[in-house]
Amino acid sequence: MPKTVGLLTYPTTIAGIERDTELVRTFSAYLRGNKEYDAYFKYVTADARPWVRYQMFFAKNASHKIKMSPKMQQIADLAFGIEEWDNPDYKKVIDFMEQHCSKLLEGKAVPAFFKSKIFVDHHCARLTGYKDPNKAATEAAKKLNLKDKKHVSVVKQIFLEALFGREAKIARLNKELEETRAKGSKGKGKRDVFAEMKAGRMIHA
């Protein structure tokens, strides 16, 4: 099931992530802190030639060793020993491990990725052109020509909520902005700053 975050929708399957070059780079960077899951993702995205798979993932001293059953390890070692890379049993091992790695990633790593800071920065960059959400919010406030510190503070909050499509919070904050502006001697009147952000492409899909 795809995941919608604000104005953007992201794939939640490994096959879907693979089709998005930018997302692949970000997801890979996220996985570097977990050797096991990093190896799984490298497996499903690496050179698919059977001898390369063996050297990288199945060999005893493989650079990204992946655990498998003794039976499958035996089949892989046999294919290596006699260099029979088109062995049907070895092909089954390769296919099974690809499905297995994808399933493990989709079950734990992908959901955790969408809650991570590295994803938030990626999402912000796609929507605003700025990797840092706070920097993007500051620039949006400037473009909206709001200079009062109280107004700017609320606009920043609206902007950050808008990144994730939290409409109820946006509506509450927009009302708060109207009330704050109404108390001053200048700049009175209603403004839908979220609509202005989208119209001015400060936030865009």
Coordinates of N, CA, C and O in Angstrom, one line a residue, residues 35-192:
K35 N 23.9 -3.2 9.3 CA 24.7 -4.1 8.4 C 23.8 -5.2 7.7 O 23.9 -5.4 6.5
E36 N 22.9 -5.8 8.5 CA 22.1 -6.8 8.0 C 21.1 -6.3 7.0 O 21.0 -6.9 5.9
Y37 N 20.4 -5.3 7.3 CA 19.4 -4.8 6.3 C 20.0 -4.1 5.1 O 19.5 -4.1 4.0
D38 N 21.2 -3.5 5.3 CA 22.0 -2.9 4.2 C 22.3 -4.0 3.2 O 22.2 -3.8 2.0
A39 N 22.7 -5.2 3.7 CA 23.0 -6.3 2.9 C 21.8 -6.8 2.1 O 21.9 -7.1 0.9
Y40 N 20.7 -6.8 2.8 CA 19.4 -7.3 2.1 C 19.1 -6.3 0.9 O 18.7 -6.8 -0.2
F41 N 19.2 -5.0 1.1 CA 18.9 -4.1 0.1 C 19.9 -4.2 -1.1 O 19.5 -4.1 -2.2
K42 N 21.1 -4.3 -0.7 CA 22.2 -4.5 -1.7 C 21.9 -5.7 -2.6 O 22.1 -5.7 -3.8
Y43 N 21.4 -6.8 -1.9 CA 21.2 -8.0 -2.7 C 20.1 -7.8 -3.7 O 20.2 -8.3 -4.9
V44 N 19.0 -7.1 -3.4 CA 17.9 -7.0 -4.3 C 18.2 -5.9 -5.4 O 17.5 -5.9 -6.4
T45 N 19.2 -5.1 -5.2 CA 19.5 -4.1 -6.2 C 20.9 -4.3 -6.9 O 21.2 -3.5 -7.8
A46 N 21.6 -5.3 -6.5 CA 23.0 -5.5 -7.0 C 22.9 -6.2 -8.4 O 21.9 -6.6 -8.9
D47 N 24.1 -6.3 -8.9 CA 24.3 -7.0 -10.2 C 23.7 -8.4 -10.0 O 24.0 -9.2 -9.1
A48 N 22.8 -8.8 -11.0 CA 22.1 -10.0 -10.8 C 22.8 -11.2 -11.4 O 22.3 -12.3 -11.3
R49 N 24.0 -11.1 -11.9 CA 24.7 -12.2 -12.5 C 25.0 -13.2 -11.3 O 25.4 -12.8 -10.2
P50 N 24.7 -14.5 -11.5 CA 24.8 -15.5 -10.5 C 26.1 -15.6 -9.8 O 26.2 -15.8 -8.6
W51 N 27.2 -15.5 -10.5 CA 28.5 -15.6 -9.9 C 28.8 -14.4 -9.0 O 29.5 -14.4 -8.0
V52 N 28.3 -13.2 -9.4 CA 28.5 -12.0 -8.7 C 27.7 -12.1 -7.4 O 28.2 -11.7 -6.3
R53 N 26.5 -12.6 -7.5 CA 25.6 -12.8 -6.3 C 26.4 -13.7 -5.2 O 26.4 -13.4 -4.1
Y54 N 27.0 -14.8 -5.8 CA 27.7 -15.7 -4.8 C 28.9 -15.0 -4.2 O 29.0 -15.0 -2.9
Q55 N 29.7 -14.3 -4.9 CA 30.9 -13.6 -4.4 C 30.5 -12.5 -3.4 O 31.2 -12.4 -2.4
M56 N 29.4 -11.8 -3.6 CA 29.1 -10.7 -2.8 C 28.3 -11.1 -1.6 O 28.4 -10.5 -0.5
F57 N 27.4 -12.2 -1.7 CA 26.5 -12.5 -0.6 C 26.5 -13.9 0.0 O 26.1 -14.1 1.1
F58 N 27.0 -14.8 -0.8 CA 26.9 -16.2 -0.4 C 28.2 -16.9 0.1 O 28.2 -17.8 0.9
A59 N 29.3 -16.4 -0.4 CA 30.6 -16.9 -0.1 C 30.9 -16.8 1.4 O 30.4 -15.9 2.0
K60 N 31.8 -17.6 1.9 CA 32.1 -17.6 3.3 C 32.6 -16.3 3.8 O 32.3 -15.8 4.8
N61 N 33.4 -15.6 2.9 CA 34.0 -14.3 3.3 C 33.4 -13.2 2.4 O 34.1 -12.3 2.0
A62 N 32.1 -13.4 2.0 CA 31.5 -12.4 1.2 C 31.4 -11.0 1.9 O 31.3 -10.9 3.1
S63 N 31.5 -10.0 1.1 CA 31.6 -8.6 1.6 C 30.2 -8.2 2.3 O 30.2 -7.4 3.2
H64 N 29.1 -8.8 1.8 CA 27.8 -8.5 2.4 C 27.1 -9.9 2.7 O 26.0 -10.1 2.1
K65 N 27.7 -10.7 3.5 CA 27.2 -12.0 3.7 C 25.8 -12.0 4.2 O 25.4 -11.3 5.1
I66 N 24.9 -12.9 3.6 CA 23.5 -13.0 4.0 C 23.3 -14.4 4.5 O 23.8 -15.4 3.9
K67 N 22.6 -14.5 5.6 CA 22.3 -15.8 6.2 C 21.3 -16.5 5.4 O 20.3 -16.0 5.0
M68 N 21.5 -17.8 5.3 CA 20.6 -18.7 4.6 C 20.6 -20.1 5.2 O 21.4 -20.4 6.1
S69 N 19.7 -20.9 4.9 CA 19.6 -22.2 5.5 C 20.8 -23.1 5.0 O 21.4 -22.8 3.9
P70 N 21.2 -24.0 5.8 CA 22.4 -24.9 5.4 C 22.2 -25.5 4.1 O 23.1 -25.7 3.3
K71 N 20.9 -25.9 3.8 CA 20.6 -26.6 2.5 C 20.9 -25.6 1.3 O 21.5 -26.0 0.3
M72 N 20.4 -24.4 1.4 CA 20.6 -23.4 0.4 C 22.1 -23.0 0.3 O 22.6 -22.8 -0.8
Q73 N 22.8 -23.0 1.4 CA 24.2 -22.7 1.4 C 25.0 -23.8 0.7 O 25.9 -23.5 -0.1
Q74 N 24.6 -25.0 0.9 CA 25.2 -26.1 0.2 C 25.0 -26.0 -1.3 O 26.0 -26.3 -2.1
I75 N 23.8 -25.7 -1.7 CA 23.5 -25.6 -3.2 C 24.4 -24.5 -3.8 O 25.0 -24.6 -4.9
A76 N 24.5 -23.3 -3.1 CA 25.3 -22.2 -3.6 C 26.7 -22.6 -3.7 O 27.4 -22.3 -4.7
D77 N 27.2 -23.2 -2.6 CA 28.7 -23.6 -2.6 C 29.0 -24.6 -3.7 O 30.1 -24.6 -4.3
L78 N 28.0 -25.5 -4.0 CA 28.2 -26.5 -5.1 C 28.3 -25.8 -6.4 O 29.1 -26.1 -7.2
A79 N 27.4 -24.9 -6.6 CA 27.4 -24.1 -7.9 C 28.7 -23.4 -8.1 O 29.3 -23.4 -9.2
F80 N 29.2 -22.9 -7.0 CA 30.5 -22.2 -7.1 C 31.7 -23.2 -7.3 O 32.6 -23.0 -8.1
G81 N 31.6 -24.3 -6.6 CA 32.7 -25.3 -6.8 C 32.8 -25.9 -8.1 O 34.0 -26.1 -8.6
I82 N 31.7 -26.1 -8.8 CA 31.8 -26.7 -10.2 C 31.5 -25.6 -11.3 O 31.5 -26.0 -12.4
E83 N 31.3 -24.4 -10.8 CA 31.1 -23.3 -11.7 C 29.9 -23.5 -12.6 O 29.9 -23.3 -13.8
E84 N 28.8 -24.1 -12.0 CA 27.6 -24.4 -12.8 C 26.6 -23.3 -12.4 O 25.6 -23.6 -11.6
W85 N 26.7 -22.1 -12.9 CA 25.9 -21.0 -12.5 C 24.5 -21.0 -13.0 O 23.6 -20.3 -12.5
D86 N 24.3 -21.9 -14.0 CA 22.9 -22.0 -14.5 C 22.1 -23.2 -13.9 O 21.1 -23.6 -14.4
N87 N 22.7 -23.7 -12.8 CA 22.0 -24.8 -12.1 C 20.6 -24.4 -11.7 O 20.5 -23.4 -11.0
P88 N 19.6 -25.2 -12.0 CA 18.2 -24.8 -11.6 C 18.0 -24.6 -10.1 O 17.3 -23.7 -9.7
D89 N 18.7 -25.5 -9.3 CA 18.5 -25.3 -7.9 C 19.2 -24.0 -7.4 O 18.6 -23.4 -6.5
Y90 N 20.3 -23.7 -8.0 CA 20.9 -22.4 -7.6 C 20.1 -21.2 -8.0 O 20.0 -20.2 -7.2
K91 N 19.5 -21.3 -9.1 CA 18.6 -20.2 -9.5 C 17.4 -20.0 -8.6 O 17.0 -18.9 -8.3
K92 N 16.9 -21.2 -8.0 CA 15.8 -21.1 -7.1 C 16.3 -20.5 -5.8 O 15.5 -19.7 -5.2
V93 N 17.5 -20.7 -5.4 CA 18.1 -20.1 -4.2 C 18.1 -18.6 -4.4 O 17.7 -17.8 -3.5
I94 N 18.6 -18.2 -5.5 CA 18.7 -16.7 -5.8 C 17.4 -16.1 -5.8 O 17.2 -15.0 -5.2
D95 N 16.4 -16.7 -6.4 CA 15.0 -16.1 -6.5 C 14.4 -16.1 -5.1 O 13.7 -15.1 -4.7
F96 N 14.6 -17.2 -4.3 CA 14.0 -17.2 -3.0 C 14.6 -16.2 -2.1 O 13.8 -15.5 -1.4
M97 N 15.9 -16.0 -2.2 CA 16.5 -15.0 -1.3 C 16.2 -13.6 -1.7 O 16.1 -12.7 -0.8
E98 N 15.9 -13.4 -2.9 CA 15.4 -12.0 -3.3 C 14.1 -11.7 -2.7 O 13.8 -10.6 -2.2
Q99 N 13.2 -12.7 -2.8 CA 11.8 -12.5 -2.2 C 11.9 -12.4 -0.7 O 11.3 -11.5 -0.1
H100 N 12.8 -13.2 -0.1 CA 13.0 -13.2 1.4 C 13.5 -11.8 1.8 O 13.0 -11.3 2.8
C101 N 14.5 -11.3 1.2 CA 15.1 -10.0 1.5 C 14.1 -8.9 1.4 O 14.1 -8.0 2.3
S102 N 13.4 -8.9 0.3 CA 12.4 -7.9 0.1 C 11.3 -7.9 1.2 O 10.9 -6.9 1.7
K103 N 10.9 -9.1 1.5 CA 9.9 -9.2 2.6 C 10.3 -8.7 3.9 O 9.6 -8.0 4.6
L104 N 11.6 -9.0 4.3 CA 12.1 -8.6 5.5 C 12.3 -7.0 5.6 O 11.9 -6.4 6.6
L105 N 12.7 -6.5 4.5 CA 12.8 -5.0 4.4 C 11.5 -4.3 4.5 O 11.3 -3.3 5.2
E106 N 10.5 -4.9 3.8 CA 9.2 -4.2 3.7 C 8.5 -4.4 5.1 O 7.7 -3.5 5.5
G107 N 8.8 -5.4 5.9 CA 8.2 -5.6 7.1 C 8.7 -4.7 8.2 O 7.9 -4.3 9.1
K108 N 10.0 -4.4 8.2 CA 10.6 -3.6 9.3 C 11.3 -2.3 8.9 O 11.0 -1.2 9.4
A109 N 12.2 -2.5 7.9 CA 13.0 -1.3 7.5 C 12.3 -0.2 6.8 O 12.5 1.0 7.1
V110 N 11.4 -0.6 5.9 CA 10.6 0.5 5.2 C 9.7 1.3 6.1 O 9.8 2.6 6.1
P111 N 8.9 0.7 7.0 CA 8.1 1.5 7.9 C 9.0 2.4 8.8 O 8.6 3.6 9.1
A112 N 10.1 1.9 9.3 CA 11.0 2.7 10.2 C 11.6 3.8 9.4 O 11.8 4.9 9.9
F113 N 11.9 3.6 8.1 CA 12.5 4.6 7.2 C 11.6 5.8 7.1 O 12.1 7.0 7.2
F114 N 10.3 5.6 7.0 CA 9.4 6.7 6.8 C 9.2 7.6 8.1 O 8.6 8.6 8.1
K115 N 9.7 7.1 9.2 CA 9.7 7.8 10.5 C 11.0 8.5 10.8 O 11.1 9.2 11.8
S116 N 12.0 8.3 9.9 CA 13.3 8.8 10.2 C 13.6 10.2 9.8 O 12.9 10.7 8.9
K117 N 14.6 10.8 10.4 CA 15.0 12.2 10.0 C 15.5 12.3 8.6 O 15.2 13.2 7.8
I118 N 16.2 11.2 8.1 CA 16.7 11.3 6.8 C 15.6 11.3 5.7 O 15.7 11.9 4.7
F119 N 14.5 10.6 6.1 CA 13.3 10.7 5.2 C 12.7 12.0 5.2 O 12.3 12.6 4.2
V120 N 12.5 12.6 6.4 CA 11.9 14.0 6.5 C 12.7 15.0 5.7 O 12.1 15.8 5.0
D121 N 14.0 14.9 5.8 CA 14.8 15.8 5.0 C 14.6 15.6 3.5 O 14.6 16.5 2.7
H122 N 14.6 14.3 3.1 CA 14.3 14.0 1.7 C 13.0 14.5 1.2 O 12.9 15.1 0.1
H123 N 12.0 14.3 2.0 CA 10.6 14.7 1.7 C 10.5 16.2 1.6 O 9.9 16.8 0.6
C124 N 11.2 16.9 2.5 CA 11.2 18.4 2.5 C 11.9 18.9 1.2 O 11.4 19.8 0.6
A125 N 13.0 18.3 0.8 CA 13.7 18.7 -0.3 C 12.9 18.5 -1.6 O 12.9 19.4 -2.5
R126 N 12.1 17.5 -1.7 CA 11.3 17.2 -2.8 C 10.1 18.3 -2.9 O 9.7 18.7 -4.0
L127 N 9.6 18.6 -1.8 CA 8.4 19.6 -1.8 C 8.8 21.0 -1.8 O 8.0 21.8 -2.3
T128 N 10.0 21.4 -1.4 CA 10.4 22.8 -1.2 C 11.7 23.2 -1.9 O 11.9 24.4 -2.1
G129 N 12.5 22.2 -2.2 CA 13.8 22.6 -2.7 C 14.9 22.7 -1.6 O 16.1 22.9 -1.9
Y130 N 14.4 22.7 -0.3 CA 15.3 22.9 0.8 C 15.4 21.5 1.6 O 14.3 21.0 1.9
K131 N 16.5 21.1 1.9 CA 16.7 19.8 2.6 C 16.3 20.0 4.1 O 15.7 19.1 4.7
D132 N 16.6 21.2 4.6 CA 16.3 21.5 6.1 C 14.9 22.1 6.2 O 14.6 23.2 5.7
P133 N 13.9 21.4 6.9 CA 12.6 21.9 7.0 C 12.5 23.3 7.7 O 11.7 24.1 7.3
N134 N 13.4 23.6 8.6 CA 13.4 24.9 9.3 C 13.8 26.0 8.4 O 13.2 27.1 8.4
K135 N 14.8 25.7 7.5 CA 15.2 26.7 6.5 C 14.1 26.9 5.5 O 13.9 28.1 5.2
A136 N 13.5 25.9 5.1 CA 12.4 26.0 4.1 C 11.2 26.8 4.7 O 10.6 27.7 4.0
A137 N 10.9 26.6 6.0 CA 9.9 27.4 6.7 C 10.2 28.8 6.8 O 9.4 29.7 6.6
T138 N 11.5 29.1 7.1 CA 11.9 30.5 7.2 C 11.8 31.2 5.9 O 11.3 32.4 5.8
E139 N 12.2 30.6 4.8 CA 12.1 31.2 3.5 C 10.7 31.4 3.1 O 10.3 32.4 2.4
A140 N 9.8 30.5 3.5 CA 8.4 30.6 3.1 C 7.8 31.9 3.8 O 7.0 32.7 3.2
A141 N 8.2 32.1 5.1 CA 7.7 33.2 5.8 C 8.1 34.5 5.2 O 7.4 35.5 5.1
K142 N 9.4 34.6 4.7 CA 9.9 35.7 4.0 C 9.1 36.0 2.7 O 8.7 37.2 2.4
K143 N 8.8 35.0 2.0 CA 8.0 35.1 0.7 C 6.6 35.6 0.9 O 6.0 36.3 0.1
L144 N 6.1 35.3 2.1 CA 4.7 35.7 2.5 C 4.7 37.1 3.0 O 3.6 37.6 3.4
N145 N 5.9 37.7 3.1 CA 6.0 39.1 3.6 C 5.5 39.3 5.0 O 4.8 40.3 5.2
L146 N 5.7 38.4 5.8 CA 5.3 38.5 7.2 C 6.5 38.7 8.1 O 7.4 37.9 8.1
K147 N 6.6 39.8 8.8 CA 7.8 40.2 9.5 C 7.6 40.2 11.0 O 8.6 40.0 11.7
D148 N 6.4 40.3 11.5 CA 6.2 40.2 12.9 C 6.6 38.8 13.4 O 6.3 37.8 12.9
K149 N 7.4 38.8 14.5 CA 8.0 37.5 15.0 C 6.9 36.5 15.3 O 7.1 35.3 15.1
K150 N 5.8 37.0 15.9 CA 4.7 36.1 16.3 C 4.1 35.5 15.1 O 3.8 34.3 15.0
H151 N 3.9 36.3 14.0 CA 3.3 35.8 12.8 C 4.2 34.8 12.1 O 3.8 33.7 11.7
V152 N 5.5 35.1 12.1 CA 6.5 34.3 11.4 C 6.5 32.9 12.1 O 6.6 31.9 11.5
S153 N 6.5 32.9 13.5 CA 6.5 31.7 14.2 C 5.3 30.8 13.9 O 5.5 29.6 13.7
V154 N 4.1 31.4 13.8 CA 2.9 30.6 13.4 C 3.0 30.0 12.0 O 2.7 28.9 11.7
V155 N 3.5 30.9 11.1 CA 3.7 30.5 9.7 C 4.6 29.3 9.6 O 4.4 28.4 8.8
K156 N 5.7 29.4 10.3 CA 6.7 28.3 10.3 C 6.0 27.0 10.7 O 6.2 25.9 10.1
Q157 N 5.2 27.1 11.8 CA 4.5 25.9 12.2 C 3.5 25.3 11.2 O 3.4 24.1 10.9
I158 N 2.8 26.3 10.5 CA 1.9 25.9 9.4 C 2.6 25.2 8.3 O 2.2 24.1 7.8
F159 N 3.8 25.7 8.0 CA 4.6 25.2 6.9 C 5.1 23.8 7.2 O 4.9 22.8 6.4
L160 N 5.5 23.6 8.5 CA 6.0 22.2 8.9 C 4.9 21.2 8.9 O 5.1 20.1 8.5
E161 N 3.7 21.6 9.3 CA 2.5 20.7 9.3 C 2.1 20.4 7.9 O 1.7 19.3 7.6
A162 N 2.2 21.4 7.0 CA 1.8 21.3 5.6 C 2.7 20.2 4.9 O 2.2 19.5 4.0
L163 N 3.9 20.1 5.3 CA 4.8 19.1 4.7 C 4.2 17.7 4.8 O 4.4 16.8 4.0
F164 N 3.5 17.5 5.9 CA 2.9 16.2 6.2 C 1.4 16.1 6.0 O 0.8 15.1 6.4
G165 N 0.8 17.2 5.5 CA -0.6 17.2 5.2 C -1.5 17.1 6.4 O -2.6 16.5 6.3
R166 N -1.1 17.6 7.5 CA -1.9 17.6 8.7 C -2.9 18.7 8.7 O -2.7 19.8 9.3
E167 N -4.0 18.5 8.0 CA -4.9 19.6 7.7 C -5.6 20.2 8.9 O -5.9 21.4 9.0
A168 N -5.9 19.3 9.9 CA -6.6 19.8 11.1 C -5.7 20.8 11.9 O -6.1 21.9 12.3
K169 N -4.4 20.5 12.0 CA -3.5 21.4 12.6 C -3.2 22.6 11.8 O -3.1 23.7 12.4
I170 N -3.2 22.5 10.5 CA -3.0 23.6 9.6 C -4.2 24.6 9.8 O -4.0 25.8 10.0
A171 N -5.4 24.1 9.9 CA -6.6 25.0 10.0 C -6.6 25.7 11.4 O -6.9 26.9 11.5
R172 N -6.2 25.0 12.4 CA -6.1 25.6 13.8 C -5.0 26.7 13.8 O -5.3 27.8 14.4
L173 N -3.9 26.4 13.2 CA -2.8 27.4 13.2 C -3.1 28.6 12.3 O -2.8 29.7 12.6
N174 N -3.9 28.3 11.2 CA -4.3 29.4 10.4 C -5.2 30.4 11.1 O -5.1 31.6 11.0
K175 N -6.1 29.8 11.9 CA -7.1 30.6 12.7 C -6.3 31.4 13.8 O -6.6 32.6 14.0
E176 N -5.3 30.7 14.3 CA -4.4 31.4 15.3 C -3.7 32.6 14.7 O -3.6 33.7 15.3
L177 N -3.3 32.4 13.5 CA -2.6 33.5 12.8 C -3.5 34.7 12.5 O -3.1 35.9 12.7
E178 N -4.8 34.4 12.1 CA -5.7 35.4 11.9 C -6.0 36.2 13.2 O -6.0 37.5 13.2
E179 N -6.1 35.5 14.3 CA -6.4 36.2 15.6 C -5.2 37.0 16.0 O -5.4 38.1 16.5
T180 N -4.0 36.5 15.8 CA -2.8 37.2 16.2 C -2.7 38.5 15.4 O -2.3 39.6 15.9
R181 N -2.9 38.4 14.1 CA -2.8 39.6 13.2 C -3.9 40.6 13.5 O -3.7 41.8 13.4
A182 N -5.1 40.1 13.9 CA -6.2 41.0 14.2 C -5.9 41.9 15.4 O -6.5 43.0 15.5
K183 N -5.0 41.5 16.3 CA -4.7 42.2 17.5 C -3.8 43.4 17.2 O -3.7 44.3 18.0
G184 N -3.1 43.3 16.1 CA -2.2 44.4 15.8 C -2.8 45.5 15.0 O -4.0 45.5 14.6
S185 N -2.1 46.6 14.8 CA -2.6 47.8 14.1 C -2.5 47.7 12.6 O -3.1 48.4 11.9
K186 N -1.6 46.7 12.2 CA -1.4 46.6 10.7 C -1.6 45.1 10.3 O -1.6 44.2 11.1
G187 N -1.8 45.0 9.0 CA -1.9 43.6 8.5 C -3.1 42.8 8.9 O -3.1 41.6 9.0
K188 N -4.2 43.5 9.1 CA -5.5 42.8 9.5 C -6.1 42.1 8.3 O -5.8 42.4 7.2
G189 N -7.0 41.2 8.6 CA -7.7 40.5 7.5 C -7.3 39.1 7.5 O -6.3 38.6 8.0
K190 N -8.2 38.3 6.8 CA -8.0 36.9 6.7 C -7.0 36.5 5.7 O -6.9 37.1 4.6
R191 N -6.2 35.5 6.0 CA -5.2 35.0 5.0 C -5.1 33.5 5.2 O -5.1 33.0 6.3
D192 N -5.2 32.8 4.1 CA -5.0 31.3 4.1 C -3.6 31.1 3.6 O -3.3 31.0 2.4

